Amino acid sequence: MSKFISFGLELEQMNLEFIDWLIIVVYLLIAIGIGFYYRNQAGKSLTDYFLGGRNLPWYIAGISMVATTFAADTPLWVTERIAKNGISGNWLWWNMLIGGMLTTFFFARLWRRADIVTELEFIELRYSGKAAAFLRAFKSIYMGIFLNAIIIGWVNVALASILKSFFDIPENELFYYVLGAMLVVVLYSSLSGLMGVAITDFFQFFIAMIGCTVLAVVVLNTEKVGGMAGLKEQLPAWRFDFFPKIGKSNLVDDIGTYSVTIGAFLSFSLVQWWASWYPGAEPGGGGYIAQRMMSTKSEKDAVMATLFFQIAHYCIRPWPWIIVGLCALVLYPNLPIENSADGFVLAMRDYLPAGLKGLLLVAFLSAYMSTISTQLNWGASYLTNDFYKRFIRKEKAGESEEVVQKDYVRKARYFTFLIVFISLFATSQMNSIDGAARFLIECGAGLGLVLILRWYWWRINAWSEITASVAPFVGYFLANFLLELPDPLNFLFTVGFSTISWLLVTFLTKSTNEKHLLEFYEKVQPDGWWKPFERYKKFKSNLKPLFYCWLSSIGVVYSFLFFIGDIIFLNFEKALIEMGLGLFFYFFLRFQLKKTRIFDI
């Protein structure tokens, strides 16, 4: 009884009113209700559970991608970037648009056309032999459990940080609040499969965007900030610079405009987007992005979903976060730089009235739940389809297909709970995942090119991908510990070492079995270097117009990203020029799309 009384007193100390709690409770009930609503549909088969029956329209799949990448830590990280390097600090992730648009035009159709359940199933569709089987089994465990637990742990740590800053919850009690949030997520995601996750994501996206936009408007118009004119007057001009400075020294660790060396700039713009593997922005698509593409109704829907994702992710969604980050510098001028991310949460706590405070908490809870539900579903798909189904389960005489499929779905739900337990353990061991995340990204340097070329070059084989997965770890060790190279030379060394390694292995080993390659080619009909099989090609090559679509779409998004920013910051002359550039790239994109087989314009 005393525990319930203590818990009630804690709730009173959270400074939330009845309307705030009502909003939170209603949201949680809706999320759980969606899970129960779709549970029967999800239970029919693996395809229904992990791909929503391949029946998602483009706008549901696209919004689900955006909602998933809006994790609970994302606005806090952007706030920290703003405090440290101003708006230009966002180029640490804005540069990834280049690879994202490559996925949109060169890979979205192919993922949908492959007609597979998971990204890892592609391995044995494309490669043959024991090496392919080994690679699929290894990645199902490594990515489904180990990597997944790290990502979920990272997001859990971010949620704990938000709860601590907002409610002043003691450190030793935060774990139990995170546990409660995860149990809600696992309840609806394990019941409903991808369809329920995607529909929940759809609502979560709008809640999160409305909540963050409301917060931006409220804090911008506080008396202390004084609107946009007051904000610009109180902050130095460099805070509002859109572009990093390029010079001889790297000032990224100092307070000021994000500054990079020429080498670092070239590594970002010319190398990193295709060379490095990073969750959610894999070169050539992969992970939950590939899962959403494969779940769409058609190839056209796959392309449109991915295109919408790139536009919303890079062009529209960041601006409320950026505004709050800038306002936090005025509202909390004495906040230490190492705690600058707390400015976002403190603004929520201190400046939102009853009702809106509950809405913002729901927005963050939505961001958290959309990411966790996707990670659980995605991880369980690897363990079920690529490990249990492929290597463990044995066929039994007389079993009907319905019984088999229900067994797969049941195991998928078991694996979901397994991932939860392992992720909770990982969370309990973490204070910060930033170093581990950077390590994972650097140790994927060089893998990206293989993930791209396996669709477009017949000579790539399973050993190529195995080598490209292992070589970056060796290159990372040599560059950072033996040679002690500085940034970005250590990264470029790892990319070069990995690329040379997998190229040598590719030419020293046999190609994939010709019959197996032909089956893949006839099914997927990829463009590129497939000379031994070109006589089986059914369509004319699209590479040239797709290349122009890729470049022009990048121009569209960057132009309108800056256009929106300059409208917000009252720089109307610059905004007019950016709008003109954006419209030029847009009409050029439409013209090039007419030359492709993607869809009719």
Coordinates of C-alpha atoms in Angstrom, one line a residue:
M1 CA 0.0 0.0 0.0
S2 CA 2.8 2.4 0.9
K3 CA 4.3 1.8 -2.6
F4 CA 1.1 3.0 -4.2
I5 CA 0.9 6.1 -2.0
S6 CA 4.6 6.8 -2.8
F7 CA 3.9 6.5 -6.5
G8 CA 0.9 8.8 -6.2
L9 CA 3.0 11.4 -4.5
E10 CA 5.6 11.1 -7.4
L11 CA 2.8 11.8 -9.9
E12 CA 1.8 14.9 -8.0
Q13 CA 5.4 16.2 -8.2
M14 CA 5.5 15.8 -12.0
N15 CA 3.6 19.2 -12.4
L16 CA 1.1 17.7 -14.8
E17 CA -2.6 18.5 -14.6
F18 CA -5.6 16.3 -15.3
I19 CA -5.8 17.2 -19.0
D20 CA -2.1 16.3 -19.5
W21 CA -2.6 12.8 -18.0
L22 CA -5.8 12.4 -19.9
I23 CA -4.0 13.0 -23.2
I24 CA -1.3 10.6 -22.3
V25 CA -3.7 7.8 -21.2
V26 CA -5.9 8.3 -24.3
Y27 CA -2.8 8.0 -26.6
L28 CA -1.6 4.8 -24.9
L29 CA -5.1 3.3 -25.2
I30 CA -5.2 4.1 -28.9
A31 CA -1.8 2.5 -29.5
I32 CA -2.8 -0.7 -27.7
G33 CA -6.2 -0.7 -29.4
I34 CA -4.5 -0.6 -32.9
G35 CA -2.5 -3.6 -31.8
F36 CA -5.5 -5.6 -30.9
Y37 CA -7.4 -4.5 -34.0
Y38 CA -4.7 -5.9 -36.4
R39 CA -3.7 -8.9 -34.4
N40 CA -5.8 -11.4 -36.5
Q41 CA -4.6 -10.1 -39.8
A42 CA -1.0 -10.2 -38.6
G43 CA -1.3 -13.8 -37.4
K44 CA -2.0 -15.3 -40.9
S45 CA 1.5 -15.6 -42.2
L46 CA 5.1 -14.3 -42.1
T47 CA 4.3 -11.9 -44.9
D48 CA 1.3 -10.5 -43.1
Y49 CA 3.2 -10.2 -39.9
F50 CA 6.4 -8.6 -41.2
L51 CA 5.3 -6.9 -44.4
G52 CA 1.6 -6.1 -43.7
G53 CA 0.6 -8.4 -46.5
R54 CA 2.6 -6.3 -49.0
N55 CA -0.4 -4.0 -49.0
L56 CA 0.8 -0.6 -47.6
P57 CA 0.0 2.5 -49.8
W58 CA 3.0 4.8 -50.3
Y59 CA 1.9 7.4 -47.9
I60 CA 1.6 4.9 -45.0
A61 CA 4.9 3.3 -45.7
G62 CA 6.6 6.7 -46.2
I63 CA 5.2 8.3 -43.1
S64 CA 6.2 5.1 -41.2
M65 CA 9.8 5.6 -42.3
V66 CA 9.8 9.2 -41.1
A67 CA 8.2 8.3 -37.8
T68 CA 10.7 5.6 -37.2
T69 CA 13.7 7.9 -37.7
F70 CA 12.2 10.5 -35.4
A71 CA 13.6 8.8 -32.2
A72 CA 13.2 10.3 -28.7
D73 CA 16.8 11.5 -28.8
T74 CA 16.7 13.2 -32.2
P75 CA 15.4 16.7 -31.2
L76 CA 17.8 16.6 -28.2
W77 CA 20.8 15.8 -30.5
V78 CA 19.8 18.6 -32.9
T79 CA 19.5 21.0 -29.9
E80 CA 23.1 20.0 -28.9
R81 CA 24.3 20.6 -32.4
I82 CA 22.7 24.1 -32.4
A83 CA 24.3 25.0 -29.1
K84 CA 27.7 23.8 -30.3
N85 CA 27.9 24.7 -34.0
G86 CA 24.7 26.6 -34.9
I87 CA 22.5 25.4 -37.7
S88 CA 25.5 24.4 -39.8
G89 CA 26.2 21.6 -37.4
N90 CA 23.2 19.7 -39.0
W91 CA 25.4 18.9 -42.0
L92 CA 26.6 15.9 -39.9
W93 CA 23.4 14.3 -41.0
W94 CA 22.1 16.5 -43.8
N95 CA 24.9 15.0 -46.0
M96 CA 23.2 11.6 -45.9
L97 CA 20.4 12.9 -48.3
I98 CA 22.8 12.0 -51.2
G99 CA 22.7 8.3 -50.3
G100 CA 19.0 8.5 -49.5
M101 CA 18.0 9.7 -52.9
L102 CA 20.3 7.1 -54.5
T103 CA 18.1 4.5 -52.7
T104 CA 14.9 6.2 -53.9
F105 CA 15.7 6.0 -57.6
F106 CA 18.1 3.1 -58.0
F107 CA 17.0 0.6 -55.4
A108 CA 13.4 1.0 -54.2
R109 CA 11.9 -0.7 -57.2
L110 CA 14.4 -3.5 -57.0
W111 CA 13.7 -4.2 -53.3
R112 CA 9.9 -4.5 -54.0
R113 CA 10.5 -6.5 -57.2
A114 CA 12.7 -9.1 -55.3
D115 CA 9.5 -10.3 -53.5
I116 CA 11.4 -11.3 -50.3
V117 CA 10.4 -11.0 -46.6
T118 CA 13.6 -9.5 -45.2
E119 CA 16.8 -7.8 -46.4
L120 CA 18.8 -10.8 -45.3
E121 CA 16.7 -13.2 -47.5
F122 CA 18.2 -11.2 -50.4
I123 CA 21.6 -12.7 -49.6
E124 CA 20.6 -16.2 -50.8
L125 CA 18.5 -14.8 -53.6
R126 CA 21.6 -13.1 -55.0
Y127 CA 24.4 -15.4 -53.9
S128 CA 24.8 -19.2 -53.7
G129 CA 26.6 -21.9 -51.7
K130 CA 27.7 -22.3 -48.1
A131 CA 29.3 -18.8 -48.0
A132 CA 25.9 -17.2 -48.7
A133 CA 24.2 -19.4 -46.0
F134 CA 26.9 -18.5 -43.5
L135 CA 26.5 -14.8 -44.2
R136 CA 22.7 -14.9 -43.8
A137 CA 22.9 -16.8 -40.5
F138 CA 25.6 -14.6 -39.1
K139 CA 23.8 -11.3 -40.0
S140 CA 20.5 -12.6 -38.6
I141 CA 22.1 -12.9 -35.2
Y142 CA 24.5 -10.0 -35.4
M143 CA 21.9 -7.5 -36.7
G144 CA 18.8 -9.0 -35.2
I145 CA 20.1 -9.2 -31.6
F146 CA 23.5 -7.4 -31.0
L147 CA 23.1 -4.4 -33.2
N148 CA 19.4 -4.1 -32.5
A149 CA 20.0 -4.2 -28.7
I150 CA 22.5 -1.3 -29.0
I151 CA 20.1 0.9 -31.0
I152 CA 17.2 0.2 -28.7
G153 CA 19.4 0.8 -25.7
W154 CA 20.5 4.1 -27.2
V155 CA 16.9 5.2 -27.6
N156 CA 16.0 4.0 -24.1
V157 CA 18.9 6.0 -22.6
A158 CA 17.5 9.1 -24.5
L159 CA 14.0 8.5 -23.0
A160 CA 15.4 8.2 -19.5
S161 CA 17.3 11.5 -20.0
I162 CA 14.0 13.2 -21.0
L163 CA 12.1 11.7 -18.0
K164 CA 14.9 12.8 -15.7
S165 CA 15.0 16.4 -17.0
F166 CA 11.3 16.8 -17.2
F167 CA 10.1 15.1 -14.0
D168 CA 13.3 15.1 -11.9
I169 CA 13.0 11.3 -11.4
P170 CA 15.7 9.8 -9.3
E171 CA 18.4 8.0 -11.3
N172 CA 17.8 4.6 -9.7
E173 CA 14.1 4.7 -10.7
L174 CA 14.4 5.7 -14.4
F175 CA 14.8 2.0 -15.5
Y176 CA 11.3 1.1 -14.3
Y177 CA 9.7 3.9 -16.3
V178 CA 11.6 2.9 -19.4
L179 CA 10.5 -0.7 -18.7
G180 CA 6.9 0.4 -18.6
A181 CA 7.2 2.2 -21.9
M182 CA 8.8 -0.8 -23.5
L183 CA 6.0 -3.1 -22.3
V184 CA 3.4 -0.9 -23.9
V185 CA 5.3 -1.0 -27.2
V186 CA 5.9 -4.8 -27.1
L187 CA 2.2 -5.4 -26.4
Y188 CA 0.9 -3.7 -29.6
S189 CA 3.9 -4.4 -31.9
S190 CA 4.0 -8.2 -31.1
L191 CA 0.2 -8.4 -31.6
S192 CA -0.2 -6.5 -34.8
G193 CA 3.0 -7.0 -36.7
L194 CA 4.1 -4.4 -39.3
M195 CA 0.6 -3.3 -40.3
G196 CA -0.2 -2.2 -36.7
V197 CA 3.2 -0.6 -36.3
A198 CA 2.8 1.3 -39.6
I199 CA -0.7 2.6 -38.8
T200 CA 0.5 3.6 -35.3
D201 CA 3.5 5.3 -36.9
F202 CA 1.1 7.3 -39.1
F203 CA -0.7 8.8 -36.1
Q204 CA 2.6 9.2 -34.2
F205 CA 4.2 11.2 -37.0
F206 CA 1.4 13.8 -36.9
I207 CA 1.3 14.0 -33.1
A208 CA 5.1 14.4 -32.9
M209 CA 5.2 17.1 -35.7
I210 CA 2.3 19.1 -34.3
G211 CA 3.7 18.9 -30.8
C212 CA 7.2 20.1 -31.8
T213 CA 5.7 22.8 -34.0
V214 CA 3.5 24.1 -31.1
L215 CA 6.6 24.1 -28.8
A216 CA 8.6 26.1 -31.4
V217 CA 5.8 28.7 -31.7
V218 CA 5.3 29.0 -28.0
V219 CA 9.0 29.4 -27.0
L220 CA 9.7 31.7 -30.0
N221 CA 7.0 34.1 -28.8
T222 CA 7.9 34.1 -25.1
E223 CA 8.7 37.6 -23.7
K224 CA 12.3 36.6 -23.1
V225 CA 12.9 35.6 -26.8
G226 CA 10.7 38.2 -28.4
G227 CA 9.8 36.6 -31.7
M228 CA 12.1 36.0 -34.6
A229 CA 13.4 39.6 -34.6
G230 CA 14.3 39.3 -30.9
L231 CA 15.9 35.9 -31.4
K232 CA 18.2 37.2 -34.2
E233 CA 19.0 40.3 -32.2
Q234 CA 20.1 38.2 -29.1
L235 CA 22.2 35.6 -30.9
P236 CA 25.3 36.0 -33.0
A237 CA 24.9 35.8 -36.8
W238 CA 27.0 32.7 -37.1
R239 CA 24.3 30.7 -35.2
F240 CA 22.1 31.1 -38.3
D241 CA 24.6 30.1 -41.0
F242 CA 23.4 27.2 -43.1
F243 CA 26.7 26.1 -44.4
P244 CA 29.9 25.0 -42.7
K245 CA 33.1 26.9 -43.1
I246 CA 35.8 25.0 -45.0
G247 CA 39.4 25.8 -44.1
K248 CA 42.8 24.4 -43.0
S249 CA 41.7 23.5 -39.4
N250 CA 38.9 21.5 -38.0
L251 CA 37.0 23.4 -35.4
V252 CA 34.2 20.9 -34.9
D253 CA 35.0 20.6 -31.2
D254 CA 34.9 24.3 -30.5
I255 CA 31.9 26.6 -30.1
G256 CA 31.2 28.3 -33.4
T257 CA 30.1 27.7 -36.9
Y258 CA 30.6 24.1 -37.9
S259 CA 34.0 24.1 -39.5
V260 CA 35.7 21.3 -41.4
T261 CA 38.9 20.8 -43.3
I262 CA 38.8 20.3 -47.0
G263 CA 39.6 16.6 -46.5
A264 CA 36.7 16.2 -44.1
F265 CA 34.4 18.1 -46.4
L266 CA 35.3 15.8 -49.3
S267 CA 35.0 12.7 -47.2
F268 CA 31.4 13.8 -46.3
S269 CA 30.3 14.8 -49.7
L270 CA 32.2 12.4 -51.9
V271 CA 32.8 9.3 -49.8
Q272 CA 30.8 8.8 -46.6
W273 CA 27.3 8.6 -48.2
W274 CA 28.2 5.5 -50.3
A275 CA 31.0 4.0 -48.3
S276 CA 29.6 3.7 -44.7
W277 CA 26.9 1.5 -43.3
Y278 CA 24.7 3.3 -40.8
P279 CA 21.3 2.1 -39.4
G280 CA 18.4 3.8 -41.2
A281 CA 20.5 5.2 -44.1
E282 CA 22.2 2.1 -45.5
P283 CA 23.7 2.6 -49.0
G284 CA 21.4 0.9 -51.4
G285 CA 18.7 0.7 -48.7
G286 CA 18.4 -1.9 -46.0
G287 CA 17.0 -2.6 -42.5
Y288 CA 13.6 -1.1 -41.7
I289 CA 13.8 1.2 -44.8
A290 CA 14.0 -1.8 -47.1
Q291 CA 11.2 -3.5 -45.0
R292 CA 8.9 -0.6 -45.7
M293 CA 9.8 -0.6 -49.4
M294 CA 9.1 -4.4 -49.6
S295 CA 5.7 -3.9 -47.8
T296 CA 4.2 -1.5 -50.3
K297 CA 1.5 -2.4 -52.9
S298 CA 3.7 -1.9 -55.9
E299 CA 7.0 -0.7 -57.2
K300 CA 5.5 2.7 -57.8
D301 CA 4.4 2.9 -54.2
A302 CA 7.9 1.8 -53.0
V303 CA 9.5 4.7 -55.0
M304 CA 7.0 7.3 -53.8
A305 CA 7.2 6.2 -50.2
T306 CA 11.0 6.5 -50.2
L307 CA 10.9 9.9 -52.0
F308 CA 8.4 11.2 -49.5
F309 CA 10.6 10.0 -46.7
Q310 CA 13.7 11.9 -48.0
I311 CA 11.7 15.1 -48.4
A312 CA 10.0 15.0 -45.0
H313 CA 13.1 13.7 -43.2
Y314 CA 15.6 16.3 -44.5
C315 CA 13.5 19.2 -45.7
I316 CA 10.4 19.6 -43.4
R317 CA 10.9 18.0 -40.1
P318 CA 14.1 19.6 -38.7
W319 CA 12.9 23.2 -38.5
P320 CA 10.8 23.0 -35.3
W321 CA 13.7 21.4 -33.6
I322 CA 16.1 24.0 -34.9
I323 CA 13.9 26.9 -33.7
V324 CA 13.6 25.4 -30.2
G325 CA 17.3 24.7 -30.1
L326 CA 18.0 28.4 -30.9
C327 CA 15.4 29.7 -28.4
A328 CA 16.9 27.4 -25.7
L329 CA 20.2 29.4 -26.0
V330 CA 18.3 32.5 -25.0
L331 CA 16.1 30.9 -22.4
Y332 CA 18.9 29.0 -20.7
P333 CA 22.1 31.0 -21.3
N334 CA 23.9 29.4 -18.4
L335 CA 23.3 25.8 -19.4
P336 CA 26.6 24.0 -19.8
I337 CA 27.5 23.0 -23.3
E338 CA 27.7 19.3 -22.3
N339 CA 24.1 19.5 -21.0
S340 CA 22.8 21.7 -23.9
A341 CA 20.5 18.9 -25.1
D342 CA 18.4 19.4 -22.0
G343 CA 17.4 22.8 -23.3
F344 CA 14.7 21.2 -25.4
V345 CA 13.1 19.3 -22.5
L346 CA 13.4 22.3 -20.1
A347 CA 11.6 24.5 -22.6
M348 CA 8.8 21.9 -22.7
R349 CA 8.6 21.8 -18.9
D350 CA 8.9 25.5 -18.2
Y351 CA 6.9 27.2 -21.0
L352 CA 4.0 25.0 -22.0
P353 CA 0.6 25.4 -20.4
A354 CA -1.6 22.5 -19.2
G355 CA -2.8 20.3 -22.2
L356 CA 0.1 21.4 -24.4
K357 CA 2.5 19.9 -21.9
G358 CA 0.7 16.6 -22.2
L359 CA 0.7 16.9 -26.0
L360 CA 4.5 17.3 -26.1
L361 CA 5.0 14.4 -23.8
V362 CA 2.9 12.3 -26.0
A363 CA 4.9 13.6 -29.0
F364 CA 8.1 12.4 -27.4
L365 CA 6.5 9.1 -26.4
S366 CA 5.3 8.7 -30.0
A367 CA 8.8 9.3 -31.3
Y368 CA 10.1 6.7 -28.8
M369 CA 7.4 4.1 -29.5
S370 CA 7.6 4.4 -33.3
T371 CA 11.3 3.7 -33.2
I372 CA 11.2 0.9 -30.7
S373 CA 8.2 -0.9 -32.3
T374 CA 10.0 -0.8 -35.7
Q375 CA 13.3 -2.1 -34.2
L376 CA 11.4 -5.0 -32.5
N377 CA 9.5 -6.0 -35.6
W378 CA 12.6 -5.7 -37.8
G379 CA 14.8 -7.6 -35.5
A380 CA 12.2 -10.4 -35.0
S381 CA 11.9 -10.7 -38.8
Y382 CA 15.6 -11.6 -39.1
L383 CA 15.5 -14.1 -36.2
T384 CA 12.3 -15.7 -37.5
N385 CA 12.7 -15.7 -41.3
D386 CA 16.5 -15.8 -41.7
F387 CA 17.5 -18.0 -38.7
Y388 CA 14.6 -20.1 -37.4
K389 CA 12.8 -20.7 -40.7
R390 CA 16.0 -21.1 -42.7
F391 CA 18.2 -23.1 -40.4
I392 CA 16.3 -24.5 -37.4
R393 CA 12.7 -25.5 -38.2
K394 CA 12.3 -28.9 -39.8
E395 CA 9.3 -29.8 -42.0
K396 CA 6.9 -32.3 -40.5
A397 CA 4.9 -34.7 -42.6
G398 CA 1.2 -33.8 -43.0
E399 CA 1.5 -30.2 -41.7
S400 CA -0.7 -27.8 -43.5
E401 CA 0.6 -24.5 -44.7
E402 CA -1.7 -22.7 -42.3
V403 CA -0.2 -24.5 -39.3
V404 CA 3.4 -23.8 -40.5
Q405 CA 2.7 -20.0 -40.9
K406 CA 1.0 -19.8 -37.5
D407 CA 4.1 -21.4 -36.0
Y408 CA 6.3 -18.8 -37.7
V409 CA 4.1 -15.9 -36.3
R410 CA 4.2 -17.5 -32.9
K411 CA 8.0 -17.7 -32.9
A412 CA 8.2 -14.1 -34.2
R413 CA 6.3 -13.0 -31.1
Y414 CA 8.6 -15.0 -28.9
F415 CA 11.6 -13.4 -30.6
T416 CA 10.1 -10.0 -30.0
F417 CA 10.1 -10.6 -26.3
L418 CA 13.6 -12.0 -26.4
I419 CA 14.9 -8.8 -28.0
V420 CA 13.1 -6.8 -25.4
F421 CA 14.9 -8.6 -22.5
I422 CA 18.3 -8.4 -24.2
S423 CA 17.7 -4.7 -25.0
L424 CA 16.7 -3.9 -21.4
F425 CA 20.0 -5.5 -20.2
A426 CA 21.9 -3.4 -22.7
T427 CA 20.1 -0.3 -21.5
S428 CA 21.1 -1.0 -17.9
Q429 CA 24.7 -1.1 -18.9
M430 CA 24.7 2.2 -20.8
N431 CA 25.4 5.7 -19.8
S432 CA 26.0 7.0 -23.4
I433 CA 26.0 5.1 -26.7
D434 CA 27.5 7.9 -28.7
G435 CA 31.0 6.3 -28.7
A436 CA 29.7 2.9 -29.6
A437 CA 27.5 4.3 -32.4
R438 CA 30.5 6.1 -33.9
F439 CA 32.5 2.9 -33.6
L440 CA 29.9 0.9 -35.5
I441 CA 29.7 3.5 -38.3
E442 CA 33.5 3.7 -38.7
C443 CA 33.7 -0.1 -38.7
G444 CA 31.2 -0.2 -41.6
A445 CA 33.4 2.0 -43.8
G446 CA 33.8 0.3 -47.1
L447 CA 30.9 -2.1 -46.9
G448 CA 28.5 0.4 -48.5
L449 CA 29.9 0.0 -52.0
V450 CA 29.4 -3.8 -52.0
L451 CA 25.8 -3.3 -50.8
I452 CA 25.3 -1.0 -53.8
L453 CA 27.1 -3.0 -56.5
R454 CA 25.6 -6.4 -55.6
W455 CA 22.5 -5.2 -57.5
Y456 CA 24.5 -3.8 -60.4
W457 CA 27.5 -5.9 -61.0
W458 CA 27.3 -9.7 -61.6
R459 CA 30.8 -10.4 -60.4
I460 CA 30.1 -9.5 -56.7
N461 CA 29.8 -12.7 -54.7
A462 CA 29.1 -13.8 -51.1
W463 CA 32.9 -13.6 -50.3
S464 CA 32.9 -10.0 -51.5
E465 CA 30.3 -9.1 -48.9
I466 CA 31.9 -11.2 -46.1
T467 CA 35.2 -9.5 -46.7
A468 CA 33.6 -6.0 -46.9
S469 CA 32.0 -6.8 -43.5
V470 CA 35.2 -7.9 -41.8
A471 CA 37.9 -5.7 -43.4
P472 CA 36.6 -2.4 -41.9
F473 CA 37.3 -3.7 -38.4
V474 CA 40.9 -4.5 -39.4
G475 CA 41.2 -1.1 -41.2
Y476 CA 39.8 0.7 -38.2
F477 CA 42.4 -0.9 -35.9
L478 CA 45.3 -0.2 -38.3
A479 CA 44.2 3.5 -38.8
N480 CA 43.4 4.4 -35.2
F481 CA 45.8 2.3 -33.1
L482 CA 48.8 1.3 -35.3
L483 CA 49.1 4.3 -37.7
E484 CA 47.3 6.8 -35.4
L485 CA 45.9 8.7 -38.3
P486 CA 43.8 11.9 -37.6
D487 CA 40.3 12.5 -38.9
P488 CA 39.4 12.2 -41.7
L489 CA 42.5 10.3 -42.8
N490 CA 41.6 7.4 -40.5
F491 CA 38.2 7.1 -42.1
L492 CA 39.5 7.3 -45.7
F493 CA 42.2 4.8 -44.9
T494 CA 39.6 2.3 -43.6
V495 CA 37.5 2.9 -46.8
G496 CA 40.5 2.3 -49.0
F497 CA 41.7 -0.7 -47.1
S498 CA 38.2 -2.3 -47.2
T499 CA 37.7 -1.6 -50.9
I500 CA 41.0 -3.0 -52.0
S501 CA 40.4 -6.1 -49.8
W502 CA 37.0 -7.0 -51.1
L503 CA 38.0 -6.3 -54.7
L504 CA 41.0 -8.7 -54.4
V505 CA 38.8 -11.3 -52.8
T506 CA 36.1 -10.9 -55.5
F507 CA 38.6 -11.6 -58.4
L508 CA 40.4 -14.4 -56.5
T509 CA 37.2 -16.3 -55.8
K510 CA 34.6 -17.8 -58.1
S511 CA 31.6 -15.9 -59.1
T512 CA 28.1 -16.9 -57.9
N513 CA 26.7 -20.0 -59.6
E514 CA 25.7 -19.0 -63.2
K515 CA 22.3 -20.7 -63.0
H516 CA 21.6 -19.0 -59.6
L517 CA 22.6 -15.6 -61.0
L518 CA 20.4 -16.1 -64.1
E519 CA 17.4 -16.8 -61.8
F520 CA 18.1 -13.6 -59.9
Y521 CA 18.6 -11.6 -63.1
E522 CA 15.3 -12.8 -64.7
K523 CA 13.4 -12.0 -61.5
V524 CA 14.8 -8.6 -60.6
Q525 CA 15.9 -7.3 -64.0
P526 CA 18.6 -5.0 -62.6
D527 CA 20.5 -2.4 -64.7
G528 CA 24.3 -2.2 -64.7
W529 CA 27.1 -4.6 -65.6
W530 CA 25.4 -7.9 -66.3
K531 CA 27.0 -8.7 -69.6
P532 CA 26.8 -12.5 -69.4
F533 CA 23.0 -12.2 -69.0
E534 CA 22.1 -9.2 -71.1
R535 CA 20.3 -11.3 -73.7
Y536 CA 17.7 -12.1 -71.0
K537 CA 16.9 -8.4 -70.3
K538 CA 13.3 -7.4 -70.8
F539 CA 13.6 -3.6 -70.6
K540 CA 15.7 -0.9 -71.9
S541 CA 18.3 0.5 -69.5
N542 CA 17.2 3.4 -67.2
L543 CA 20.5 4.3 -65.8
K544 CA 21.0 7.7 -67.5
P545 CA 17.5 9.2 -66.6
L546 CA 17.7 7.7 -63.1
F547 CA 21.1 9.4 -62.7
Y548 CA 19.5 12.8 -63.6
C549 CA 16.5 12.1 -61.3
W550 CA 19.0 11.4 -58.5
L551 CA 20.9 14.7 -58.9
S552 CA 17.8 16.9 -59.5
S553 CA 16.0 15.4 -56.5
I554 CA 18.9 16.3 -54.3
G555 CA 18.7 19.8 -55.7
V556 CA 15.0 20.0 -54.9
V557 CA 15.3 19.0 -51.3
Y558 CA 18.3 21.1 -50.5
S559 CA 16.8 24.2 -52.2
F560 CA 13.5 23.9 -50.3
L561 CA 15.3 23.0 -47.1
F562 CA 17.1 26.4 -47.2
F563 CA 13.9 28.2 -48.6
I564 CA 11.9 27.1 -45.6
G565 CA 14.7 28.2 -43.3
D566 CA 15.1 31.6 -44.8
I567 CA 11.3 32.2 -44.8
I568 CA 11.4 31.4 -41.0
F569 CA 14.4 33.7 -40.5
L570 CA 12.8 36.5 -42.5
N571 CA 15.5 36.4 -45.2
F572 CA 13.0 36.8 -48.1
E573 CA 15.4 37.8 -50.9
K574 CA 17.5 34.6 -50.3
A575 CA 14.3 32.6 -50.0
L576 CA 13.1 33.8 -53.4
I577 CA 16.3 32.7 -55.1
E578 CA 16.1 29.3 -53.3
M579 CA 12.5 28.8 -54.4
G580 CA 13.5 29.5 -58.0
L581 CA 16.3 26.9 -57.8
G582 CA 13.9 24.4 -56.2
L583 CA 11.3 24.9 -58.9
F584 CA 14.0 24.5 -61.6
F585 CA 15.2 21.2 -60.1
Y586 CA 11.6 20.1 -59.6
F587 CA 10.6 20.6 -63.3
F588 CA 13.8 19.0 -64.5
L589 CA 13.1 16.0 -62.2
R590 CA 9.6 15.7 -63.7
F591 CA 11.0 15.8 -67.2
Q592 CA 13.5 13.0 -66.4
L593 CA 10.9 10.8 -64.6
K594 CA 9.0 10.7 -67.9
K595 CA 11.9 8.8 -69.4
T596 CA 11.9 6.2 -66.7
R597 CA 9.5 3.3 -66.1
I598 CA 8.9 4.3 -62.5
F599 CA 5.4 5.8 -63.0
D600 CA 3.5 8.0 -65.3
I601 CA 3.6 11.8 -64.6

